[in-house]
PDB file of C-alpha atoms in Angstrom:
ATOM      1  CA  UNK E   1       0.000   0.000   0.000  1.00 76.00           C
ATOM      2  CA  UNK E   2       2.782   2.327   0.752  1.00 90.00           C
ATOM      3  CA  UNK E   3       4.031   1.815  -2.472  1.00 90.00           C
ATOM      4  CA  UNK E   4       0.995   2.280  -4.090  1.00 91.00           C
ATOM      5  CA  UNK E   5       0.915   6.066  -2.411  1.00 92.00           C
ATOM      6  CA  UNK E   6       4.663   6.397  -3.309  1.00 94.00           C
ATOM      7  CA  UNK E   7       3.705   5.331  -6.866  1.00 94.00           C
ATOM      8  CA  UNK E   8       1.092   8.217  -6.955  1.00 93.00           C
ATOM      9  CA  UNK E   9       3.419  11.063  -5.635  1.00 95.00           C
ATOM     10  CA  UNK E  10       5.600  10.167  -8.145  1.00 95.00           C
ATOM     11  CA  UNK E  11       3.111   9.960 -11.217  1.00 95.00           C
ATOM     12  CA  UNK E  12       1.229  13.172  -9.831  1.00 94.00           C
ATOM     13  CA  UNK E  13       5.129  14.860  -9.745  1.00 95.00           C
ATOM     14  CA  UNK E  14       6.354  13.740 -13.324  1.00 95.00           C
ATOM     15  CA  UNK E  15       2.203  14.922 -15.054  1.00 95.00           C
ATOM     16  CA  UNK E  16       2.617  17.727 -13.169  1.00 93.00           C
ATOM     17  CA  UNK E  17       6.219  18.582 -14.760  1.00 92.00           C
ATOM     18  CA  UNK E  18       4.869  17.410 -18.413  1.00 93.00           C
ATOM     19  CA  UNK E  19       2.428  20.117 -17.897  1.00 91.00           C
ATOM     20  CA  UNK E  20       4.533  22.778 -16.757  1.00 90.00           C
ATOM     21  CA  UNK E  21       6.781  21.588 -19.672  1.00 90.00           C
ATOM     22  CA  UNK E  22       4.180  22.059 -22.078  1.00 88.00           C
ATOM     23  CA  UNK E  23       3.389  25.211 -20.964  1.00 86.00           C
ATOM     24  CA  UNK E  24       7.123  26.674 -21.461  1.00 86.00           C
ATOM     25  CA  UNK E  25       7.040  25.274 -25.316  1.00 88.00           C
ATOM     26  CA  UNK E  26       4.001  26.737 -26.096  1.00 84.00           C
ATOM     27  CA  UNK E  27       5.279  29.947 -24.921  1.00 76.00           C
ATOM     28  CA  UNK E  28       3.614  30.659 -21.161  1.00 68.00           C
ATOM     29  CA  UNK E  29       0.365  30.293 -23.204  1.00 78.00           C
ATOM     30  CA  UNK E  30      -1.599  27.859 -20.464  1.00 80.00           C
ATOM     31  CA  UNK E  31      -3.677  28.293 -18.018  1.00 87.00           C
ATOM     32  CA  UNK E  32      -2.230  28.743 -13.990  1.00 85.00           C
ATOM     33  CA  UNK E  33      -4.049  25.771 -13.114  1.00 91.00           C
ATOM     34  CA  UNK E  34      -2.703  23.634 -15.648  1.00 90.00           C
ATOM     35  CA  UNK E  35       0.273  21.772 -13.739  1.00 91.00           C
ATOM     36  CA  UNK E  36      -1.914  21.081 -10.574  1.00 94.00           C
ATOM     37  CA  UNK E  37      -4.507  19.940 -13.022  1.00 95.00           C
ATOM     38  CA  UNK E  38      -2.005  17.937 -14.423  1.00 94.00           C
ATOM     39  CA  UNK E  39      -0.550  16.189 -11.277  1.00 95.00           C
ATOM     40  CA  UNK E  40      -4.099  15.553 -10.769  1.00 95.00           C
ATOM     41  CA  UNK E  41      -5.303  13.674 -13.871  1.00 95.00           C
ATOM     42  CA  UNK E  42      -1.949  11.614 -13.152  1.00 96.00           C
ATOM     43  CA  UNK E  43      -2.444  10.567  -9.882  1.00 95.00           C
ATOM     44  CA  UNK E  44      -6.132   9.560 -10.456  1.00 93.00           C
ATOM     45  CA  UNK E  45      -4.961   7.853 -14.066  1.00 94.00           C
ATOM     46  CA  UNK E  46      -2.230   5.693 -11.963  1.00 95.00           C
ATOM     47  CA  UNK E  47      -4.924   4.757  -9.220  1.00 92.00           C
ATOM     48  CA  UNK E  48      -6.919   3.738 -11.913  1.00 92.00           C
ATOM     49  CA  UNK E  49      -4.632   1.516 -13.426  1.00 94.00           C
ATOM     50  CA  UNK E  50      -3.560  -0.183 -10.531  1.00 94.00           C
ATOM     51  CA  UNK E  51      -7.291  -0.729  -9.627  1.00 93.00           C
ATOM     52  CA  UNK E  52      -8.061  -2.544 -12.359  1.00 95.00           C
ATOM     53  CA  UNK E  53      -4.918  -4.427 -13.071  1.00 96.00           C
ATOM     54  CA  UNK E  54      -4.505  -5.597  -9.049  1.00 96.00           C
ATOM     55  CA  UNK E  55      -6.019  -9.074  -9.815  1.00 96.00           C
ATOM     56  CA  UNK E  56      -4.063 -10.014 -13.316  1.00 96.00           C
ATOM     57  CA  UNK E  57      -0.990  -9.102 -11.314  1.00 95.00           C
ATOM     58  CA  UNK E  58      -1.824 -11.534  -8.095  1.00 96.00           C
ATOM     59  CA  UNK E  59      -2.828 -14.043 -10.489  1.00 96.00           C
ATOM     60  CA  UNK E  60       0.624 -13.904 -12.483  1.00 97.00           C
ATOM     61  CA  UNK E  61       2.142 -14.409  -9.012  1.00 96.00           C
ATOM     62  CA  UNK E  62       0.445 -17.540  -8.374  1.00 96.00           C
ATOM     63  CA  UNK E  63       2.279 -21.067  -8.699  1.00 96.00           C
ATOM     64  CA  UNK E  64      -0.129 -23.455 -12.000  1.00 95.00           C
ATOM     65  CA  UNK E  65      -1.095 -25.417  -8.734  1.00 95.00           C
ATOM     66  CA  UNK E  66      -3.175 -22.954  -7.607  1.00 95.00           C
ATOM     67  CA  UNK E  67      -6.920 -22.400  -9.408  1.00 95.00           C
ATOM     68  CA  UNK E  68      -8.674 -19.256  -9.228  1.00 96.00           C
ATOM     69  CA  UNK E  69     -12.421 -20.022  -7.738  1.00 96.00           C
ATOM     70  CA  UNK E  70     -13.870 -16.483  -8.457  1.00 96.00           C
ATOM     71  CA  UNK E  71     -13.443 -12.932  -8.527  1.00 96.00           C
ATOM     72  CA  UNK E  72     -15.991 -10.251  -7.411  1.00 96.00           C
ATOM     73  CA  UNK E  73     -16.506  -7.430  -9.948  1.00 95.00           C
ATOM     74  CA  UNK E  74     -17.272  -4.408  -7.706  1.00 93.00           C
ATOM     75  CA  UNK E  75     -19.090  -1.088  -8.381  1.00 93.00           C
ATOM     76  CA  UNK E  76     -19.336   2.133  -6.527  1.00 91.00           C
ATOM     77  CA  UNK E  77     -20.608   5.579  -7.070  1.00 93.00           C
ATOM     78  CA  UNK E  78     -17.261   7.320  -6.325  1.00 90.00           C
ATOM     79  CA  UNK E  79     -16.071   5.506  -9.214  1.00 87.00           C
ATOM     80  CA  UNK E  80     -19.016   6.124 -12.087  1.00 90.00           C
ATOM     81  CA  UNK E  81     -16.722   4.613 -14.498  1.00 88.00           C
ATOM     82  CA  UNK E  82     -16.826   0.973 -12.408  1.00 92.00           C
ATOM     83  CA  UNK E  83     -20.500   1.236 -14.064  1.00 95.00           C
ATOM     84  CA  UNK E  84     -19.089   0.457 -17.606  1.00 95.00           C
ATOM     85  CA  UNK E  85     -16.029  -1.173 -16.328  1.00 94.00           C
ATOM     86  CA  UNK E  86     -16.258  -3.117 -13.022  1.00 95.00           C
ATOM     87  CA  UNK E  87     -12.888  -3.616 -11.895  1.00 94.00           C
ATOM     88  CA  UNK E  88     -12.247  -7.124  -9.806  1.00 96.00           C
ATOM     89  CA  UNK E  89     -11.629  -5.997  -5.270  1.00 95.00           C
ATOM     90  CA  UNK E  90     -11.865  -9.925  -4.318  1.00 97.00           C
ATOM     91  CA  UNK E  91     -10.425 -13.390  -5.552  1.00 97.00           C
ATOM     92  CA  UNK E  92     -11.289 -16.791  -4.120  1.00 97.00           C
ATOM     93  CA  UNK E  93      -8.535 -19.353  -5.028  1.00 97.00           C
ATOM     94  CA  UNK E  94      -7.937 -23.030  -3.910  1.00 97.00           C
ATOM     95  CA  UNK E  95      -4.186 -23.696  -3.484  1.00 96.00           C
ATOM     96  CA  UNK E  96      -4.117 -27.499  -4.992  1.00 95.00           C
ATOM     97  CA  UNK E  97      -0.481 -27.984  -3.024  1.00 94.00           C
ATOM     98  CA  UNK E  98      -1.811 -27.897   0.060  1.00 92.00           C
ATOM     99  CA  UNK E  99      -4.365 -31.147  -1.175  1.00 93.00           C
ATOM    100  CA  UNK E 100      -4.562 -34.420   1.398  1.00 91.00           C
ATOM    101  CA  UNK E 101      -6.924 -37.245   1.112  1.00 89.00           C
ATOM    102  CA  UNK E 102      -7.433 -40.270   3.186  1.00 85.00           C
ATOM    103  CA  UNK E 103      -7.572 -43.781   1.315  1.00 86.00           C
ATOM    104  CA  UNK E 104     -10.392 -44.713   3.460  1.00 87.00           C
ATOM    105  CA  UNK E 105     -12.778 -41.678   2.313  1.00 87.00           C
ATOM    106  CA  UNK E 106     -11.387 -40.907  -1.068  1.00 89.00           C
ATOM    107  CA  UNK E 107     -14.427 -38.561  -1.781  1.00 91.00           C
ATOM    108  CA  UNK E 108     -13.256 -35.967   0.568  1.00 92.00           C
ATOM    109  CA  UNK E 109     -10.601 -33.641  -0.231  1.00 93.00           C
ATOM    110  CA  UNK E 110      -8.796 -31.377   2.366  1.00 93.00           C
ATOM    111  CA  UNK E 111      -7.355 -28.052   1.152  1.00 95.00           C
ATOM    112  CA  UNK E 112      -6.192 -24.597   1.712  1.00 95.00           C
ATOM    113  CA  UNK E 113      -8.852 -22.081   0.142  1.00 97.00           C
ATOM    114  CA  UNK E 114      -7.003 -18.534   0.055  1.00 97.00           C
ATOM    115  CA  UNK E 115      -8.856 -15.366   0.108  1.00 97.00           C
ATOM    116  CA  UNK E 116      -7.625 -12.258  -1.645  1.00 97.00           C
ATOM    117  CA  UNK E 117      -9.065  -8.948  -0.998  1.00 96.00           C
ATOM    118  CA  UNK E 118      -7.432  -5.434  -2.115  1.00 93.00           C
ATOM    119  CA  UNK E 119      -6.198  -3.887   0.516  1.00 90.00           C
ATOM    120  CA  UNK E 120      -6.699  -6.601   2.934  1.00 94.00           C
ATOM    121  CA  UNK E 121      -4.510  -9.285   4.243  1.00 95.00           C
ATOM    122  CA  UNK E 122      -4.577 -12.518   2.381  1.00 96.00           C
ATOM    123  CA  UNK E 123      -6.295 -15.049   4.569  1.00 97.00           C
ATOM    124  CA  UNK E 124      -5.801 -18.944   3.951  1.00 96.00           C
ATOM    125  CA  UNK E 125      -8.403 -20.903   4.810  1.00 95.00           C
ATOM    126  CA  UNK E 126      -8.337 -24.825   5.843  1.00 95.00           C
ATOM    127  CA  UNK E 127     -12.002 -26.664   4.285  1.00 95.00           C
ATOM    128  CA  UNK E 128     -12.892 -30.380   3.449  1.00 94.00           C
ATOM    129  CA  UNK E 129     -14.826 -30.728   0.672  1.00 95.00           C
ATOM    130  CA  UNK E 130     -17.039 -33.417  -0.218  1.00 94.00           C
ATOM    131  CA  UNK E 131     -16.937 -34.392  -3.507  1.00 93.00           C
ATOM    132  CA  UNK E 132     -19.315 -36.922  -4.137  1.00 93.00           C
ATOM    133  CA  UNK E 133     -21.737 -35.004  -1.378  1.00 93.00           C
ATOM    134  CA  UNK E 134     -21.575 -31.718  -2.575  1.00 95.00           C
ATOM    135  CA  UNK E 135     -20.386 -30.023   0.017  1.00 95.00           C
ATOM    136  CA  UNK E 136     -18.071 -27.979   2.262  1.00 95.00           C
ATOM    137  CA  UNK E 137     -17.135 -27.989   6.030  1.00 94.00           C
ATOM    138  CA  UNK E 138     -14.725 -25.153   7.430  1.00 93.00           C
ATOM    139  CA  UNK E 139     -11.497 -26.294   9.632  1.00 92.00           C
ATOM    140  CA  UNK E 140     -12.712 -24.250  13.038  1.00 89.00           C
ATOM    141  CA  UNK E 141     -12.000 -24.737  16.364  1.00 86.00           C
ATOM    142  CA  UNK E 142     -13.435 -27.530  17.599  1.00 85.00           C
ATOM    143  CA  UNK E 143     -13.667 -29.777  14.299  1.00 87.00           C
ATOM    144  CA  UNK E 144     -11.228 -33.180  14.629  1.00 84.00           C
ATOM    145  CA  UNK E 145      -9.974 -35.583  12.224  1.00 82.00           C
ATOM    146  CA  UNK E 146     -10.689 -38.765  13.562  1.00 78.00           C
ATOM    147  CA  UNK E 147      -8.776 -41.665  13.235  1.00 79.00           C
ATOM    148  CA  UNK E 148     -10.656 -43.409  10.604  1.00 78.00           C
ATOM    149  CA  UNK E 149     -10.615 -39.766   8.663  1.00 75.00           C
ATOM    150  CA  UNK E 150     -13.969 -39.208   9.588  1.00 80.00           C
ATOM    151  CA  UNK E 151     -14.519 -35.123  10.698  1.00 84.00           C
ATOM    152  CA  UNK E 152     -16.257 -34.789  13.843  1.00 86.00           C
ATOM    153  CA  UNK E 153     -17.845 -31.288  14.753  1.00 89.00           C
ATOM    154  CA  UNK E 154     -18.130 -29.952  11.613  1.00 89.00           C
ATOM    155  CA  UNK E 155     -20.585 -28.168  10.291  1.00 92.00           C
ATOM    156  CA  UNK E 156     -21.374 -29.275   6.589  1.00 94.00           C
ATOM    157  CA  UNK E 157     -22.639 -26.397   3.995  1.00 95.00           C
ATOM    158  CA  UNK E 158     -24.255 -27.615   0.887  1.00 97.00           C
ATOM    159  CA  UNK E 159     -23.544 -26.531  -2.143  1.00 95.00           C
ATOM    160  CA  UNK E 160     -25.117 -26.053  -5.361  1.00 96.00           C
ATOM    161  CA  UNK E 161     -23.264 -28.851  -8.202  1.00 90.00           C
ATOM    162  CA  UNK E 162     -22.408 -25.592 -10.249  1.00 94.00           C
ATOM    163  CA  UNK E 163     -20.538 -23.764  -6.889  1.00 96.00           C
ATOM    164  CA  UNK E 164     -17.323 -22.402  -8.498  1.00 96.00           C
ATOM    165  CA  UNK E 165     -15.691 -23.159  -5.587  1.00 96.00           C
ATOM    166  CA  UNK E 166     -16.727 -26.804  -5.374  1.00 96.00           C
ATOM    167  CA  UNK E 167     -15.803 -27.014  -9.105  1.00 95.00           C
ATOM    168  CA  UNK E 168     -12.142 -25.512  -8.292  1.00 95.00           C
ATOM    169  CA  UNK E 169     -11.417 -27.633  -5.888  1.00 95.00           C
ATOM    170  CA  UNK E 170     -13.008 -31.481  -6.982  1.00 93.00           C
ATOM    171  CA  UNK E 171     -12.026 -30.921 -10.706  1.00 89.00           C
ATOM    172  CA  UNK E 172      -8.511 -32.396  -9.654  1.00 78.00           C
ATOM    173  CA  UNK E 173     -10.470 -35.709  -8.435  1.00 71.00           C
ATOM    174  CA  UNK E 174      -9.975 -38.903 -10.452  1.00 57.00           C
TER     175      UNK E 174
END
């Protein structure tokens, strides 16, 4: 984030100096308010483009073993443009490396589901998912792996068959 702000100094600084550099070509000929309008239109251009390019650039970061669940498109009035464009604030992703099954219950598949949010902390997530079921339990407090692989305290959500996020994660099952 702090480079992010850096970023925009820097942007609004060199607009701002294209301006005022235009202006001395053309002879003094612009406006006063030309170079802070400048800086201006190059800060908000930069925070723009950063906006919308945040999740292609966490997405090239990402190792192949990792599948990208969804993405929420967000709007906002502060932003008319997001109208037209809606520009992606949140990723779901299911990292396949973190994968474990248990031969005895070879429907269920324990992973790491990893949410992304700009400007938040990424936060990994441990979930079962039942394949064959359709459906997902959370790894909480209080949920146990039993010794037959069984989990005991859970609390089983069921999904719909077309739930990206049950997709992401079974598609790897055989």
């Amino acid at each position: 984030m702090i480079w992010e702000f850096i970023g925009a100094i820097v942007v609004a600084i060199g607009a701002g100096g294209v301006a005022h550099l235009i202006g001395r070509l053309v002879g003094e000929r612009m406006p006063a308010w030309s170079v802070p309008a400048g800086a201006g239109l190059g800060m908000i251009g930069f925070v723009i483009y950063m906006e919308y390019t945040w999740a292609g650039r966490i997405i090239e970061q990402l190792p192949p073993e990792v599948t990208v669940a969804s993405r929420n498109e967000s709007t906002a009035w502060f932003r008319p443009w997001t109208y037209v464009w809606p520009f992606t604030n949140r990723m779901i992703v299911v990292d396949h490396r973190q994968d474990r099954r248990n031969p005895e219950h070879p429907h269920l598949l324990m992973t790491s589901v990893v949410l992304f949010g700009r400007w938040e902390p990424v936060r990994p997530v441990p979930v079962v998912f039942d394949c064959a079921e359709g459906r997902r339990a959370d790894l909480r407090a209080g949920v146990e792996i039993a010794e037959d692989g069984r989990l005991e305290g859970a609390t089983w959500l069921r999904l719909p068959p077309d739930d990206p996020l049950l997709r992401a994660a079974c598609a790897r099952m055989g």
